[in-house]
């Protein structure tokens, strides 16, 4: 949780949404663990609706995707300034 990627993700969510409440859903993603062991700063995030997550008719709203774009853009800007 001390990685530059995680810090940028939390900061971008706070700036875009006003707050950030990181959480984890149990699951097994072997490729993710493998990439982390290889040294990649890997963060996973989703911007859809938890109420329909992996449901038969899973969907998202355009407003949520607009917020997602803003968060991702901010993450890129934050990480670009760290690497410069």
PDB file of C-alpha atoms in Angstrom:
ATOM      1  CA  UNK A   1       0.000   0.000   0.000  1.00  0.00           C
ATOM      2  CA  UNK A   2       3.038   2.230  -0.062  1.00  0.00           C
ATOM      3  CA  UNK A   3       3.532   2.023  -3.823  1.00  0.00           C
ATOM      4  CA  UNK A   4       3.383   5.071  -6.050  1.00  0.00           C
ATOM      5  CA  UNK A   5       0.524   3.480  -8.008  1.00  0.00           C
ATOM      6  CA  UNK A   6      -1.627   2.958  -4.920  1.00  0.00           C
ATOM      7  CA  UNK A   7      -0.921   6.465  -3.637  1.00  0.00           C
ATOM      8  CA  UNK A   8      -1.875   7.937  -7.032  1.00  0.00           C
ATOM      9  CA  UNK A   9      -5.070   5.861  -7.200  1.00  0.00           C
ATOM     10  CA  UNK A  10      -6.208   6.952  -3.729  1.00  0.00           C
ATOM     11  CA  UNK A  11      -5.325  10.610  -4.358  1.00  0.00           C
ATOM     12  CA  UNK A  12      -7.071  10.641  -7.746  1.00  0.00           C
ATOM     13  CA  UNK A  13     -10.221   9.097  -6.260  1.00  0.00           C
ATOM     14  CA  UNK A  14     -10.217  11.644  -3.417  1.00  0.00           C
ATOM     15  CA  UNK A  15      -9.751  14.578  -5.777  1.00  0.00           C
ATOM     16  CA  UNK A  16     -12.407  13.359  -8.217  1.00  0.00           C
ATOM     17  CA  UNK A  17     -15.026  11.950  -5.846  1.00  0.00           C
ATOM     18  CA  UNK A  18     -14.339  13.903  -2.670  1.00  0.00           C
ATOM     19  CA  UNK A  19     -13.456  10.749  -0.724  1.00  0.00           C
ATOM     20  CA  UNK A  20     -11.891   7.337  -1.136  1.00  0.00           C
ATOM     21  CA  UNK A  21     -12.768   4.128   0.676  1.00  0.00           C
ATOM     22  CA  UNK A  22     -10.416   1.375  -0.542  1.00  0.00           C
ATOM     23  CA  UNK A  23     -11.683  -2.169  -0.087  1.00  0.00           C
ATOM     24  CA  UNK A  24     -10.921  -5.641  -1.280  1.00  0.00           C
ATOM     25  CA  UNK A  25     -13.160  -8.405  -2.545  1.00  0.00           C
ATOM     26  CA  UNK A  26     -11.810 -11.886  -1.992  1.00  0.00           C
ATOM     27  CA  UNK A  27     -10.947 -13.710  -5.127  1.00  0.00           C
ATOM     28  CA  UNK A  28      -8.105 -15.386  -6.860  1.00  0.00           C
ATOM     29  CA  UNK A  29      -6.325 -13.679  -9.697  1.00  0.00           C
ATOM     30  CA  UNK A  30      -3.137 -15.719 -10.220  1.00  0.00           C
ATOM     31  CA  UNK A  31      -1.855 -13.495 -13.018  1.00  0.00           C
ATOM     32  CA  UNK A  32      -2.115 -10.435 -10.766  1.00  0.00           C
ATOM     33  CA  UNK A  33      -0.102 -12.108  -7.993  1.00  0.00           C
ATOM     34  CA  UNK A  34       2.473 -13.319 -10.517  1.00  0.00           C
ATOM     35  CA  UNK A  35       2.884  -9.803 -11.958  1.00  0.00           C
ATOM     36  CA  UNK A  36       3.262  -8.338  -8.457  1.00  0.00           C
ATOM     37  CA  UNK A  37       5.954 -10.910  -7.686  1.00  0.00           C
ATOM     38  CA  UNK A  38       7.694  -9.815 -10.904  1.00  0.00           C
ATOM     39  CA  UNK A  39       7.873  -6.274  -9.489  1.00  0.00           C
ATOM     40  CA  UNK A  40       4.946  -4.595 -11.239  1.00  0.00           C
ATOM     41  CA  UNK A  41       3.057  -1.943  -9.272  1.00  0.00           C
ATOM     42  CA  UNK A  42      -0.352  -3.377 -10.078  1.00  0.00           C
ATOM     43  CA  UNK A  43      -3.605  -1.809  -8.888  1.00  0.00           C
ATOM     44  CA  UNK A  44      -7.082  -3.040  -9.819  1.00  0.00           C
ATOM     45  CA  UNK A  45     -10.116  -0.825  -9.644  1.00  0.00           C
ATOM     46  CA  UNK A  46     -13.649  -0.838 -10.934  1.00  0.00           C
ATOM     47  CA  UNK A  47     -16.069   1.970 -11.563  1.00  0.00           C
ATOM     48  CA  UNK A  48     -19.367   0.166 -12.050  1.00  0.00           C
ATOM     49  CA  UNK A  49     -22.253  -0.562  -9.746  1.00  0.00           C
ATOM     50  CA  UNK A  50     -21.612  -3.097  -6.979  1.00  0.00           C
ATOM     51  CA  UNK A  51     -25.320  -3.997  -6.972  1.00  0.00           C
ATOM     52  CA  UNK A  52     -24.994  -5.589 -10.429  1.00  0.00           C
ATOM     53  CA  UNK A  53     -21.336  -6.687 -10.229  1.00  0.00           C
ATOM     54  CA  UNK A  54     -20.986  -9.945 -12.193  1.00  0.00           C
ATOM     55  CA  UNK A  55     -24.767 -10.162 -12.482  1.00  0.00           C
ATOM     56  CA  UNK A  56     -26.619 -11.637 -15.432  1.00  0.00           C
ATOM     57  CA  UNK A  57     -27.413  -8.147 -16.736  1.00  0.00           C
ATOM     58  CA  UNK A  58     -24.350  -6.302 -15.459  1.00  0.00           C
ATOM     59  CA  UNK A  59     -24.229  -2.673 -16.584  1.00  0.00           C
ATOM     60  CA  UNK A  60     -22.734   0.699 -15.708  1.00  0.00           C
ATOM     61  CA  UNK A  61     -23.890   4.270 -16.041  1.00  0.00           C
ATOM     62  CA  UNK A  62     -22.424   6.852 -18.369  1.00  0.00           C
ATOM     63  CA  UNK A  63     -21.935   9.183 -15.385  1.00  0.00           C
ATOM     64  CA  UNK A  64     -19.873   6.507 -13.593  1.00  0.00           C
ATOM     65  CA  UNK A  65     -17.725   6.022 -16.684  1.00  0.00           C
ATOM     66  CA  UNK A  66     -17.186   9.774 -16.948  1.00  0.00           C
ATOM     67  CA  UNK A  67     -15.955   9.793 -13.330  1.00  0.00           C
ATOM     68  CA  UNK A  68     -13.761   6.774 -14.125  1.00  0.00           C
ATOM     69  CA  UNK A  69     -12.171   8.676 -17.006  1.00  0.00           C
ATOM     70  CA  UNK A  70     -11.456  11.623 -14.709  1.00  0.00           C
ATOM     71  CA  UNK A  71      -9.868   9.332 -12.105  1.00  0.00           C
ATOM     72  CA  UNK A  72      -7.701   7.542 -14.666  1.00  0.00           C
ATOM     73  CA  UNK A  73      -6.611  10.817 -16.254  1.00  0.00           C
ATOM     74  CA  UNK A  74      -5.606  12.132 -12.831  1.00  0.00           C
ATOM     75  CA  UNK A  75      -3.695   8.915 -12.034  1.00  0.00           C
ATOM     76  CA  UNK A  76      -1.708   9.293 -15.260  1.00  0.00           C
ATOM     77  CA  UNK A  77      -0.910  12.928 -14.443  1.00  0.00           C
ATOM     78  CA  UNK A  78       0.184  12.070 -10.891  1.00  0.00           C
ATOM     79  CA  UNK A  79       2.397   9.187 -11.990  1.00  0.00           C
ATOM     80  CA  UNK A  80       3.875  11.226 -14.817  1.00  0.00           C
ATOM     81  CA  UNK A  81       4.966  13.893 -12.326  1.00  0.00           C
ATOM     82  CA  UNK A  82       6.546  11.230 -10.071  1.00  0.00           C
ATOM     83  CA  UNK A  83       8.579   9.728 -12.907  1.00  0.00           C
ATOM     84  CA  UNK A  84       9.749  13.086 -14.281  1.00  0.00           C
TER      85      UNK A  84
END
